[in-house]
Amino acid sequence: DGFFQKQCENYIRKKIKSNFVALTQNCTSALEIAMILINLKKDDEVIMPSYTFTSTANAVLLRGAKPVFADVNLDDANLDFKSVKKKINKKTKAIIVVHYGGNSCNMDKFLEIKRKNNIFLIEDCAHSFGGKFKKKYLGTIGDFGAFSFHETKNLVGGQCGALSVNNLKFKRRAKIILDKGTDRSLISNKKKYYSWKDIGSEYRSAELPAALVFSQLKKLDKIQNLRKKIWNFYFQELKKINTKNFKILGFDKKNKSAYHVFALIFKSLKIRDKFILYMKKKRILCYFHYFPLHKSSFGKKFKRTGMVNTEKIYNGLVRLPFYPTMKDSDIKKIISKVVEFNNIN
């Protein structure tokens, strides 16, 4: 409830045209608040991709509910709506879509599923602040959107995030949950005291992370344009390579990307690991990404059928270095080494 927290909230709300925005400690907090708001309970099920960070599933488990893993698309690593349809049953309470790499899922299909089954739709936008589906900002299309401003994201607060509440009926309760279960933020000058109304916690961002995020929000267009330029540089050069070793992770060009990741998907785990080692020897660090939740020791206890594409993405995906202050010479060097690797393999 500090100055920069409010500045960020107002800026983000106006920028993405949200009904209500709260700056949170992180994206995890935003997801957990969303689960409280939909009254998620024991035996409820929430469908989500396995190819995501643990916070997506933990937010569900902390309410006593069950995560149900669905497969992703091979082209963009986003949730496959056909796989989701197969997993819906009477226990399904919500779907969490993850806009992977800053690129939108097919929200028309998921909105159709939401309406037909009368379930909630939550957008995990940890990668995708500023991205759009058609003309709408990601995070404002489902019932809730959760954003991350972690040190690894496009805008950096160290530890910071935001919650977008798009269904106005949840606005009042969201404020109470954010204020540790009290109505302090809602009382008028006539009332002398506030009181305990609901469960809640200290989910709100501290001032220092908020100040860091606000300084970058004012340069958002510049930051995103730099990322777009670098992404396009990579894409234009690497698409020229005649190769059977990898393909470029794509997205629907009709939608606006947040340009969070530039990734290659290799045809096998063996070639992927060989490429990472080759680049490391050239003093270029490239990384794979998520270890699928359904393959983890903890995740094996949950529903996990039909994860064919998820495992192909995991086995093949490599992220190239990608940050807004990269020099052209750095990018050219990286591209030249990708070409070298392709020529000898």
mmCIF file of C-alpha atoms in Angstrom:
data_model
loop_
_atom_site.group_PDB
_atom_site.id
_atom_site.type_symbol
_atom_site.label_atom_id
_atom_site.label_comp_id
_atom_site.label_asym_id
_atom_site.label_seq_id
_atom_site.Cartn_x
_atom_site.Cartn_y
_atom_site.Cartn_z
ATOM 1 C CA ASP A 1 0.000 0.000 0.000
ATOM 2 C CA GLY A 2 2.864 2.349 -0.830
ATOM 3 C CA PHE A 3 3.323 5.133 -3.361
ATOM 4 C CA PHE A 4 5.134 3.121 -6.063
ATOM 5 C CA GLN A 5 2.830 0.146 -5.587
ATOM 6 C CA LYS A 6 -0.144 2.363 -6.436
ATOM 7 C CA GLN A 7 1.727 4.001 -9.329
ATOM 8 C CA CYS A 8 2.411 0.604 -10.862
ATOM 9 C CA GLU A 9 -1.142 -0.609 -10.344
ATOM 10 C CA ASN A 10 -2.632 2.469 -11.993
ATOM 11 C CA TYR A 11 -0.184 2.334 -14.896
ATOM 12 C CA ILE A 12 -0.732 -1.376 -15.575
ATOM 13 C CA ARG A 13 -4.527 -1.143 -15.197
ATOM 14 C CA LYS A 14 -4.718 1.667 -17.774
ATOM 15 C CA LYS A 15 -2.137 0.081 -20.086
ATOM 16 C CA ILE A 16 -3.786 -3.320 -20.378
ATOM 17 C CA LYS A 17 -7.355 -2.003 -19.838
ATOM 18 C CA SER A 18 -8.043 -4.206 -16.807
ATOM 19 C CA ASN A 19 -10.933 -3.789 -14.379
ATOM 20 C CA PHE A 20 -8.616 -4.145 -11.368
ATOM 21 C CA VAL A 21 -4.882 -4.651 -10.893
ATOM 22 C CA ALA A 22 -2.995 -5.467 -7.705
ATOM 23 C CA LEU A 23 0.797 -5.462 -7.528
ATOM 24 C CA THR A 24 1.848 -8.636 -5.714
ATOM 25 C CA GLN A 25 5.038 -10.088 -4.285
ATOM 26 C CA ASN A 26 5.313 -12.357 -7.326
ATOM 27 C CA CYS A 27 3.308 -14.228 -9.949
ATOM 28 C CA THR A 28 2.942 -17.111 -7.489
ATOM 29 C CA SER A 29 1.001 -14.851 -5.116
ATOM 30 C CA ALA A 30 -1.278 -13.732 -7.935
ATOM 31 C CA LEU A 31 -2.080 -17.337 -8.878
ATOM 32 C CA GLU A 32 -2.747 -18.263 -5.244
ATOM 33 C CA ILE A 33 -5.164 -15.334 -4.831
ATOM 34 C CA ALA A 34 -7.023 -16.410 -7.983
ATOM 35 C CA MET A 35 -7.462 -19.911 -6.548
ATOM 36 C CA ILE A 36 -8.898 -18.474 -3.319
ATOM 37 C CA LEU A 37 -11.267 -16.216 -5.265
ATOM 38 C CA ILE A 38 -12.793 -19.112 -7.231
ATOM 39 C CA ASN A 39 -13.301 -21.024 -3.955
ATOM 40 C CA LEU A 40 -11.204 -23.948 -5.091
ATOM 41 C CA LYS A 41 -11.792 -26.913 -2.758
ATOM 42 C CA LYS A 42 -10.763 -30.499 -2.115
ATOM 43 C CA ASP A 43 -11.516 -32.834 -5.040
ATOM 44 C CA ASP A 44 -11.868 -29.940 -7.497
ATOM 45 C CA GLU A 45 -9.678 -30.323 -10.580
ATOM 46 C CA VAL A 46 -7.787 -27.665 -12.533
ATOM 47 C CA ILE A 47 -6.433 -28.425 -16.004
ATOM 48 C CA MET A 48 -3.046 -26.952 -16.914
ATOM 49 C CA PRO A 49 0.040 -27.703 -18.994
ATOM 50 C CA SER A 50 2.722 -29.909 -17.504
ATOM 51 C CA TYR A 51 5.277 -27.761 -19.323
ATOM 52 C CA THR A 52 5.232 -24.907 -16.818
ATOM 53 C CA PHE A 53 6.811 -23.792 -13.542
ATOM 54 C CA THR A 54 5.792 -25.407 -10.262
ATOM 55 C CA SER A 55 3.865 -22.316 -9.086
ATOM 56 C CA THR A 56 1.051 -23.065 -11.540
ATOM 57 C CA ALA A 57 0.392 -26.436 -9.903
ATOM 58 C CA ASN A 58 1.265 -25.424 -6.325
ATOM 59 C CA ALA A 59 -1.428 -22.728 -6.327
ATOM 60 C CA VAL A 60 -3.973 -25.504 -6.929
ATOM 61 C CA LEU A 61 -2.499 -27.963 -4.427
ATOM 62 C CA LEU A 62 -2.427 -25.364 -1.649
ATOM 63 C CA ARG A 63 -6.248 -25.239 -1.833
ATOM 64 C CA GLY A 64 -6.497 -29.038 -1.570
ATOM 65 C CA ALA A 65 -7.469 -29.438 -5.225
ATOM 66 C CA LYS A 66 -5.874 -31.547 -7.966
ATOM 67 C CA PRO A 67 -3.828 -30.425 -10.978
ATOM 68 C CA VAL A 68 -4.647 -32.283 -14.198
ATOM 69 C CA PHE A 69 -1.946 -32.116 -16.854
ATOM 70 C CA ALA A 70 -2.819 -31.599 -20.515
ATOM 71 C CA ASP A 71 -0.562 -31.678 -23.559
ATOM 72 C CA VAL A 72 0.870 -28.727 -25.497
ATOM 73 C CA ASN A 73 1.214 -27.858 -29.186
ATOM 74 C CA LEU A 74 4.472 -28.737 -30.939
ATOM 75 C CA ASP A 75 4.622 -25.430 -32.814
ATOM 76 C CA ASP A 76 4.433 -22.983 -29.891
ATOM 77 C CA ALA A 77 4.567 -25.048 -26.642
ATOM 78 C CA ASN A 78 1.187 -23.592 -25.611
ATOM 79 C CA LEU A 79 -1.674 -25.583 -24.131
ATOM 80 C CA ASP A 80 -3.506 -27.763 -26.675
ATOM 81 C CA PHE A 81 -7.254 -27.090 -26.419
ATOM 82 C CA LYS A 82 -8.028 -30.530 -27.898
ATOM 83 C CA SER A 83 -6.095 -32.213 -25.093
ATOM 84 C CA VAL A 84 -7.902 -30.023 -22.548
ATOM 85 C CA LYS A 85 -11.328 -30.991 -23.891
ATOM 86 C CA LYS A 86 -10.569 -34.677 -23.305
ATOM 87 C CA LYS A 87 -9.774 -34.070 -19.623
ATOM 88 C CA ILE A 88 -12.845 -32.062 -18.612
ATOM 89 C CA ASN A 89 -15.286 -33.772 -16.260
ATOM 90 C CA LYS A 90 -17.749 -32.885 -13.484
ATOM 91 C CA LYS A 91 -14.867 -32.117 -11.097
ATOM 92 C CA THR A 92 -13.207 -29.577 -13.405
ATOM 93 C CA LYS A 93 -13.340 -26.142 -11.768
ATOM 94 C CA ALA A 94 -10.916 -24.182 -13.926
ATOM 95 C CA ILE A 95 -8.328 -24.144 -16.701
ATOM 96 C CA ILE A 96 -4.984 -22.372 -16.324
ATOM 97 C CA VAL A 97 -3.454 -21.435 -19.668
ATOM 98 C CA VAL A 98 0.235 -20.498 -19.786
ATOM 99 C CA HIS A 99 1.208 -18.128 -22.598
ATOM 100 C CA TYR A 100 4.594 -19.704 -23.201
ATOM 101 C CA GLY A 101 7.529 -17.550 -24.252
ATOM 102 C CA GLY A 102 5.361 -14.426 -24.388
ATOM 103 C CA ASN A 103 3.073 -15.857 -27.084
ATOM 104 C CA SER A 104 -0.684 -16.197 -26.776
ATOM 105 C CA CYS A 105 -2.649 -19.403 -26.527
ATOM 106 C CA ASN A 106 -5.703 -19.666 -28.788
ATOM 107 C CA MET A 107 -8.002 -17.803 -26.400
ATOM 108 C CA ASP A 108 -11.090 -18.098 -28.616
ATOM 109 C CA LYS A 109 -10.989 -21.865 -28.186
ATOM 110 C CA PHE A 110 -10.460 -21.668 -24.426
ATOM 111 C CA LEU A 111 -13.240 -19.081 -23.989
ATOM 112 C CA GLU A 112 -15.532 -21.453 -25.882
ATOM 113 C CA ILE A 113 -14.578 -24.300 -23.526
ATOM 114 C CA LYS A 114 -15.081 -21.996 -20.507
ATOM 115 C CA ARG A 115 -18.588 -20.979 -21.579
ATOM 116 C CA LYS A 116 -19.694 -24.458 -22.602
ATOM 117 C CA ASN A 117 -18.597 -26.046 -19.297
ATOM 118 C CA ASN A 118 -19.234 -23.070 -16.980
ATOM 119 C CA ILE A 119 -15.712 -23.137 -15.560
ATOM 120 C CA PHE A 120 -13.127 -20.493 -14.699
ATOM 121 C CA LEU A 121 -10.289 -19.466 -17.006
ATOM 122 C CA ILE A 122 -7.041 -18.161 -15.517
ATOM 123 C CA GLU A 123 -4.165 -16.805 -17.601
ATOM 124 C CA ASP A 124 -0.633 -17.457 -16.348
ATOM 125 C CA CYS A 125 1.140 -14.529 -18.009
ATOM 126 C CA ALA A 126 4.506 -14.942 -16.286
ATOM 127 C CA HIS A 127 6.187 -14.673 -19.721
ATOM 128 C CA SER A 128 3.772 -12.405 -21.495
ATOM 129 C CA PHE A 129 3.277 -8.935 -20.022
ATOM 130 C CA GLY A 130 2.462 -6.653 -22.958
ATOM 131 C CA GLY A 131 1.512 -9.476 -25.309
ATOM 132 C CA LYS A 132 -1.879 -9.615 -27.009
ATOM 133 C CA PHE A 133 -4.421 -12.046 -28.418
ATOM 134 C CA LYS A 134 -5.948 -10.222 -31.366
ATOM 135 C CA LYS A 135 -6.567 -6.747 -29.906
ATOM 136 C CA LYS A 136 -6.802 -7.674 -26.207
ATOM 137 C CA TYR A 137 -3.877 -7.726 -23.781
ATOM 138 C CA LEU A 138 -3.010 -11.102 -22.321
ATOM 139 C CA GLY A 139 -4.165 -11.344 -18.731
ATOM 140 C CA THR A 140 -7.432 -9.499 -19.411
ATOM 141 C CA ILE A 141 -9.262 -12.199 -21.390
ATOM 142 C CA GLY A 142 -9.961 -14.889 -18.787
ATOM 143 C CA ASP A 143 -11.376 -14.340 -15.299
ATOM 144 C CA PHE A 144 -7.910 -13.551 -13.937
ATOM 145 C CA GLY A 145 -4.408 -12.865 -15.214
ATOM 146 C CA ALA A 146 -1.161 -13.379 -13.275
ATOM 147 C CA PHE A 147 2.056 -11.570 -14.243
ATOM 148 C CA SER A 148 5.690 -11.937 -13.209
ATOM 149 C CA PHE A 149 8.370 -9.267 -12.810
ATOM 150 C CA HIS A 150 10.974 -11.743 -11.586
ATOM 151 C CA GLU A 151 14.640 -11.095 -12.394
ATOM 152 C CA THR A 152 14.374 -13.454 -15.383
ATOM 153 C CA LYS A 153 11.456 -11.611 -17.008
ATOM 154 C CA ASN A 154 11.170 -8.712 -19.476
ATOM 155 C CA LEU A 155 10.504 -6.215 -16.657
ATOM 156 C CA VAL A 156 12.490 -6.808 -13.495
ATOM 157 C CA GLY A 157 11.486 -6.125 -9.910
ATOM 158 C CA GLY A 158 13.669 -8.794 -8.339
ATOM 159 C CA GLN A 159 10.598 -10.404 -6.811
ATOM 160 C CA CYS A 160 7.361 -8.808 -7.989
ATOM 161 C CA GLY A 161 4.179 -9.674 -9.870
ATOM 162 C CA ALA A 162 0.644 -8.534 -10.543
ATOM 163 C CA LEU A 163 -2.911 -9.838 -10.549
ATOM 164 C CA SER A 164 -5.506 -8.668 -13.059
ATOM 165 C CA VAL A 165 -9.114 -9.244 -11.968
ATOM 166 C CA ASN A 166 -11.312 -9.116 -15.028
ATOM 167 C CA ASN A 167 -14.605 -10.207 -13.505
ATOM 168 C CA LEU A 168 -15.784 -7.266 -11.377
ATOM 169 C CA LYS A 169 -17.716 -9.457 -8.946
ATOM 170 C CA PHE A 170 -14.360 -10.570 -7.493
ATOM 171 C CA LYS A 171 -12.911 -7.070 -7.005
ATOM 172 C CA ARG A 172 -14.127 -6.441 -3.439
ATOM 173 C CA ARG A 173 -13.040 -9.824 -2.126
ATOM 174 C CA ALA A 174 -9.687 -9.524 -3.889
ATOM 175 C CA LYS A 175 -8.983 -6.324 -1.958
ATOM 176 C CA ILE A 176 -9.813 -8.071 1.334
ATOM 177 C CA ILE A 177 -7.582 -11.069 0.582
ATOM 178 C CA LEU A 178 -4.733 -8.738 -0.392
ATOM 179 C CA ASP A 179 -5.102 -6.878 2.927
ATOM 180 C CA LYS A 180 -4.627 -9.975 5.082
ATOM 181 C CA GLY A 181 -8.348 -10.699 5.218
ATOM 182 C CA THR A 182 -9.422 -7.269 6.487
ATOM 183 C CA ASP A 183 -11.646 -4.578 4.979
ATOM 184 C CA ARG A 184 -9.122 -1.833 5.743
ATOM 185 C CA SER A 185 -8.892 -0.678 2.119
ATOM 186 C CA LEU A 186 -12.682 -0.513 1.822
ATOM 187 C CA ILE A 187 -13.717 1.471 4.912
ATOM 188 C CA SER A 188 -14.961 5.025 4.542
ATOM 189 C CA ASN A 189 -13.945 8.036 6.621
ATOM 190 C CA LYS A 190 -17.155 7.670 8.634
ATOM 191 C CA LYS A 191 -16.221 4.231 9.929
ATOM 192 C CA LYS A 192 -13.794 4.216 12.851
ATOM 193 C CA TYR A 193 -12.336 0.750 12.488
ATOM 194 C CA TYR A 194 -11.681 -2.108 10.085
ATOM 195 C CA SER A 195 -12.135 -5.794 10.909
ATOM 196 C CA TRP A 196 -11.398 -9.352 9.867
ATOM 197 C CA LYS A 197 -13.662 -10.448 6.996
ATOM 198 C CA ASP A 198 -12.022 -13.360 5.173
ATOM 199 C CA ILE A 199 -8.824 -15.347 4.765
ATOM 200 C CA GLY A 200 -5.876 -13.464 3.320
ATOM 201 C CA SER A 201 -2.167 -12.847 3.572
ATOM 202 C CA GLU A 202 0.520 -10.249 2.832
ATOM 203 C CA TYR A 203 0.484 -10.780 -0.893
ATOM 204 C CA ARG A 204 1.192 -7.175 -1.880
ATOM 205 C CA SER A 205 4.482 -6.002 -3.310
ATOM 206 C CA ALA A 206 6.964 -4.116 -1.165
ATOM 207 C CA GLU A 207 7.983 -0.606 -2.259
ATOM 208 C CA LEU A 208 11.506 -1.303 -3.518
ATOM 209 C CA PRO A 209 10.455 -3.923 -6.118
ATOM 210 C CA ALA A 210 7.517 -1.678 -7.066
ATOM 211 C CA ALA A 211 9.876 1.260 -7.659
ATOM 212 C CA LEU A 212 12.096 -0.920 -9.865
ATOM 213 C CA VAL A 213 9.120 -2.097 -11.918
ATOM 214 C CA PHE A 214 7.710 1.427 -12.249
ATOM 215 C CA SER A 215 11.024 2.729 -13.610
ATOM 216 C CA GLN A 216 10.787 0.128 -16.391
ATOM 217 C CA LEU A 217 7.061 0.515 -17.058
ATOM 218 C CA LYS A 218 7.851 4.049 -18.213
ATOM 219 C CA LYS A 219 10.322 2.517 -20.716
ATOM 220 C CA LEU A 220 8.139 -0.441 -21.638
ATOM 221 C CA ASP A 221 7.841 0.361 -25.350
ATOM 222 C CA LYS A 222 11.600 0.859 -25.674
ATOM 223 C CA ILE A 223 12.359 -2.420 -23.887
ATOM 224 C CA GLN A 224 9.841 -4.376 -25.941
ATOM 225 C CA ASN A 225 10.999 -2.861 -29.235
ATOM 226 C CA LEU A 226 14.583 -3.867 -28.463
ATOM 227 C CA ARG A 227 13.445 -7.421 -27.702
ATOM 228 C CA LYS A 228 11.383 -7.528 -30.888
ATOM 229 C CA LYS A 229 14.363 -6.339 -32.938
ATOM 230 C CA ILE A 230 16.632 -9.039 -31.489
ATOM 231 C CA TRP A 231 13.986 -11.755 -31.926
ATOM 232 C CA ASN A 232 13.526 -10.793 -35.561
ATOM 233 C CA PHE A 233 17.301 -10.679 -36.100
ATOM 234 C CA TYR A 234 17.600 -14.256 -34.831
ATOM 235 C CA PHE A 235 14.569 -15.400 -36.809
ATOM 236 C CA GLN A 236 15.530 -13.879 -40.166
ATOM 237 C CA GLU A 237 19.028 -15.378 -40.042
ATOM 238 C CA LEU A 238 18.254 -18.789 -38.567
ATOM 239 C CA LYS A 239 15.306 -19.511 -40.850
ATOM 240 C CA LYS A 240 17.798 -19.475 -43.767
ATOM 241 C CA ILE A 241 19.553 -22.552 -42.413
ATOM 242 C CA ASN A 242 18.756 -25.758 -44.265
ATOM 243 C CA THR A 243 18.531 -28.198 -41.383
ATOM 244 C CA LYS A 244 16.767 -31.272 -40.106
ATOM 245 C CA ASN A 245 18.296 -30.806 -36.657
ATOM 246 C CA PHE A 246 15.909 -28.177 -35.288
ATOM 247 C CA LYS A 247 13.004 -25.834 -35.935
ATOM 248 C CA ILE A 248 12.314 -22.381 -34.492
ATOM 249 C CA LEU A 249 9.654 -22.115 -31.785
ATOM 250 C CA GLY A 250 6.899 -20.164 -33.483
ATOM 251 C CA PHE A 251 3.793 -18.138 -32.736
ATOM 252 C CA ASP A 252 0.744 -16.801 -34.552
ATOM 253 C CA LYS A 253 1.883 -13.556 -36.176
ATOM 254 C CA LYS A 254 -1.696 -12.221 -35.969
ATOM 255 C CA ASN A 255 -1.101 -11.769 -32.237
ATOM 256 C CA LYS A 256 1.384 -9.450 -30.541
ATOM 257 C CA SER A 257 4.234 -11.313 -28.847
ATOM 258 C CA ALA A 258 5.901 -10.183 -25.638
ATOM 259 C CA TYR A 259 9.179 -11.580 -27.061
ATOM 260 C CA HIS A 260 10.243 -13.289 -23.849
ATOM 261 C CA VAL A 261 12.047 -16.308 -25.323
ATOM 262 C CA PHE A 262 13.817 -17.209 -28.542
ATOM 263 C CA ALA A 263 13.988 -20.984 -28.686
ATOM 264 C CA LEU A 264 15.042 -23.770 -31.008
ATOM 265 C CA ILE A 265 13.442 -27.207 -30.802
ATOM 266 C CA PHE A 266 15.883 -29.992 -31.666
ATOM 267 C CA LYS A 267 14.700 -33.333 -33.019
ATOM 268 C CA SER A 268 16.093 -35.329 -30.101
ATOM 269 C CA LEU A 269 17.450 -35.051 -26.570
ATOM 270 C CA LYS A 270 20.832 -36.337 -27.754
ATOM 271 C CA ILE A 271 21.250 -33.545 -30.339
ATOM 272 C CA ARG A 272 19.899 -30.925 -27.929
ATOM 273 C CA ASP A 273 22.446 -31.814 -25.252
ATOM 274 C CA LYS A 274 25.215 -31.991 -27.842
ATOM 275 C CA PHE A 275 24.292 -28.471 -29.026
ATOM 276 C CA ILE A 276 24.269 -27.043 -25.473
ATOM 277 C CA LEU A 277 27.730 -28.533 -24.820
ATOM 278 C CA TYR A 278 29.061 -27.262 -28.163
ATOM 279 C CA MET A 279 27.864 -23.725 -27.465
ATOM 280 C CA LYS A 280 29.274 -23.824 -23.938
ATOM 281 C CA LYS A 281 32.708 -24.679 -25.351
ATOM 282 C CA LYS A 282 32.315 -21.544 -27.514
ATOM 283 C CA ARG A 283 31.586 -19.563 -24.322
ATOM 284 C CA ILE A 284 27.896 -19.170 -25.153
ATOM 285 C CA LEU A 285 25.483 -20.392 -22.493
ATOM 286 C CA CYS A 286 22.228 -21.855 -23.813
ATOM 287 C CA TYR A 287 19.638 -23.503 -21.623
ATOM 288 C CA PHE A 288 16.742 -25.899 -21.924
ATOM 289 C CA HIS A 289 13.656 -24.881 -19.953
ATOM 290 C CA TYR A 290 11.099 -26.636 -17.769
ATOM 291 C CA PHE A 291 11.391 -30.195 -16.544
ATOM 292 C CA PRO A 292 7.768 -31.288 -17.172
ATOM 293 C CA LEU A 293 5.759 -31.489 -13.972
ATOM 294 C CA HIS A 294 4.280 -34.876 -14.881
ATOM 295 C CA LYS A 295 7.794 -36.380 -15.103
ATOM 296 C CA SER A 296 8.926 -35.044 -11.712
ATOM 297 C CA SER A 297 8.917 -37.280 -8.639
ATOM 298 C CA PHE A 298 6.128 -35.218 -7.034
ATOM 299 C CA GLY A 299 4.096 -34.745 -10.207
ATOM 300 C CA LYS A 300 3.858 -38.449 -11.061
ATOM 301 C CA LYS A 301 1.003 -38.869 -8.590
ATOM 302 C CA PHE A 302 -1.343 -36.691 -10.689
ATOM 303 C CA LYS A 303 -3.185 -37.362 -13.961
ATOM 304 C CA ARG A 304 -0.710 -37.276 -16.814
ATOM 305 C CA THR A 305 -1.948 -39.194 -19.862
ATOM 306 C CA GLY A 306 -1.188 -38.117 -23.421
ATOM 307 C CA MET A 307 1.952 -36.019 -22.839
ATOM 308 C CA VAL A 308 3.553 -36.872 -26.201
ATOM 309 C CA ASN A 309 4.148 -33.305 -27.419
ATOM 310 C CA THR A 310 5.176 -32.084 -23.962
ATOM 311 C CA GLU A 311 7.974 -34.654 -23.863
ATOM 312 C CA LYS A 312 9.109 -33.760 -27.392
ATOM 313 C CA ILE A 313 9.259 -30.083 -26.420
ATOM 314 C CA TYR A 314 11.175 -30.907 -23.241
ATOM 315 C CA ASN A 315 13.635 -33.156 -25.084
ATOM 316 C CA GLY A 316 14.292 -30.606 -27.814
ATOM 317 C CA LEU A 317 13.842 -27.028 -26.612
ATOM 318 C CA VAL A 318 16.865 -24.751 -26.131
ATOM 319 C CA ARG A 319 16.719 -21.027 -25.350
ATOM 320 C CA LEU A 320 19.315 -18.823 -26.992
ATOM 321 C CA PRO A 321 20.722 -15.815 -25.076
ATOM 322 C CA PHE A 322 18.116 -13.062 -25.293
ATOM 323 C CA TYR A 323 18.165 -9.723 -23.463
ATOM 324 C CA PRO A 324 17.581 -6.122 -24.637
ATOM 325 C CA THR A 325 21.149 -4.822 -24.279
ATOM 326 C CA MET A 326 22.696 -7.481 -26.545
ATOM 327 C CA LYS A 327 25.041 -6.091 -29.181
ATOM 328 C CA ASP A 328 24.679 -6.959 -32.851
ATOM 329 C CA SER A 329 28.137 -8.517 -32.719
ATOM 330 C CA ASP A 330 27.012 -10.838 -29.907
ATOM 331 C CA ILE A 331 23.952 -11.973 -31.832
ATOM 332 C CA LYS A 332 25.985 -12.522 -35.007
ATOM 333 C CA LYS A 333 28.485 -14.632 -33.076
ATOM 334 C CA ILE A 334 25.714 -16.788 -31.622
ATOM 335 C CA ILE A 335 24.126 -17.262 -35.033
ATOM 336 C CA SER A 336 27.482 -18.181 -36.594
ATOM 337 C CA LYS A 337 28.023 -20.873 -33.960
ATOM 338 C CA VAL A 338 24.538 -22.293 -34.531
ATOM 339 C CA VAL A 339 25.414 -22.510 -38.228
ATOM 340 C CA GLU A 340 28.768 -24.159 -37.415
ATOM 341 C CA PHE A 341 27.075 -26.759 -35.246
ATOM 342 C CA ASN A 342 24.510 -27.495 -37.954
ATOM 343 C CA ASN A 343 27.224 -27.922 -40.590
ATOM 344 C CA ILE A 344 29.087 -30.574 -38.616
ATOM 345 C CA ASN A 345 26.032 -32.508 -37.403
#
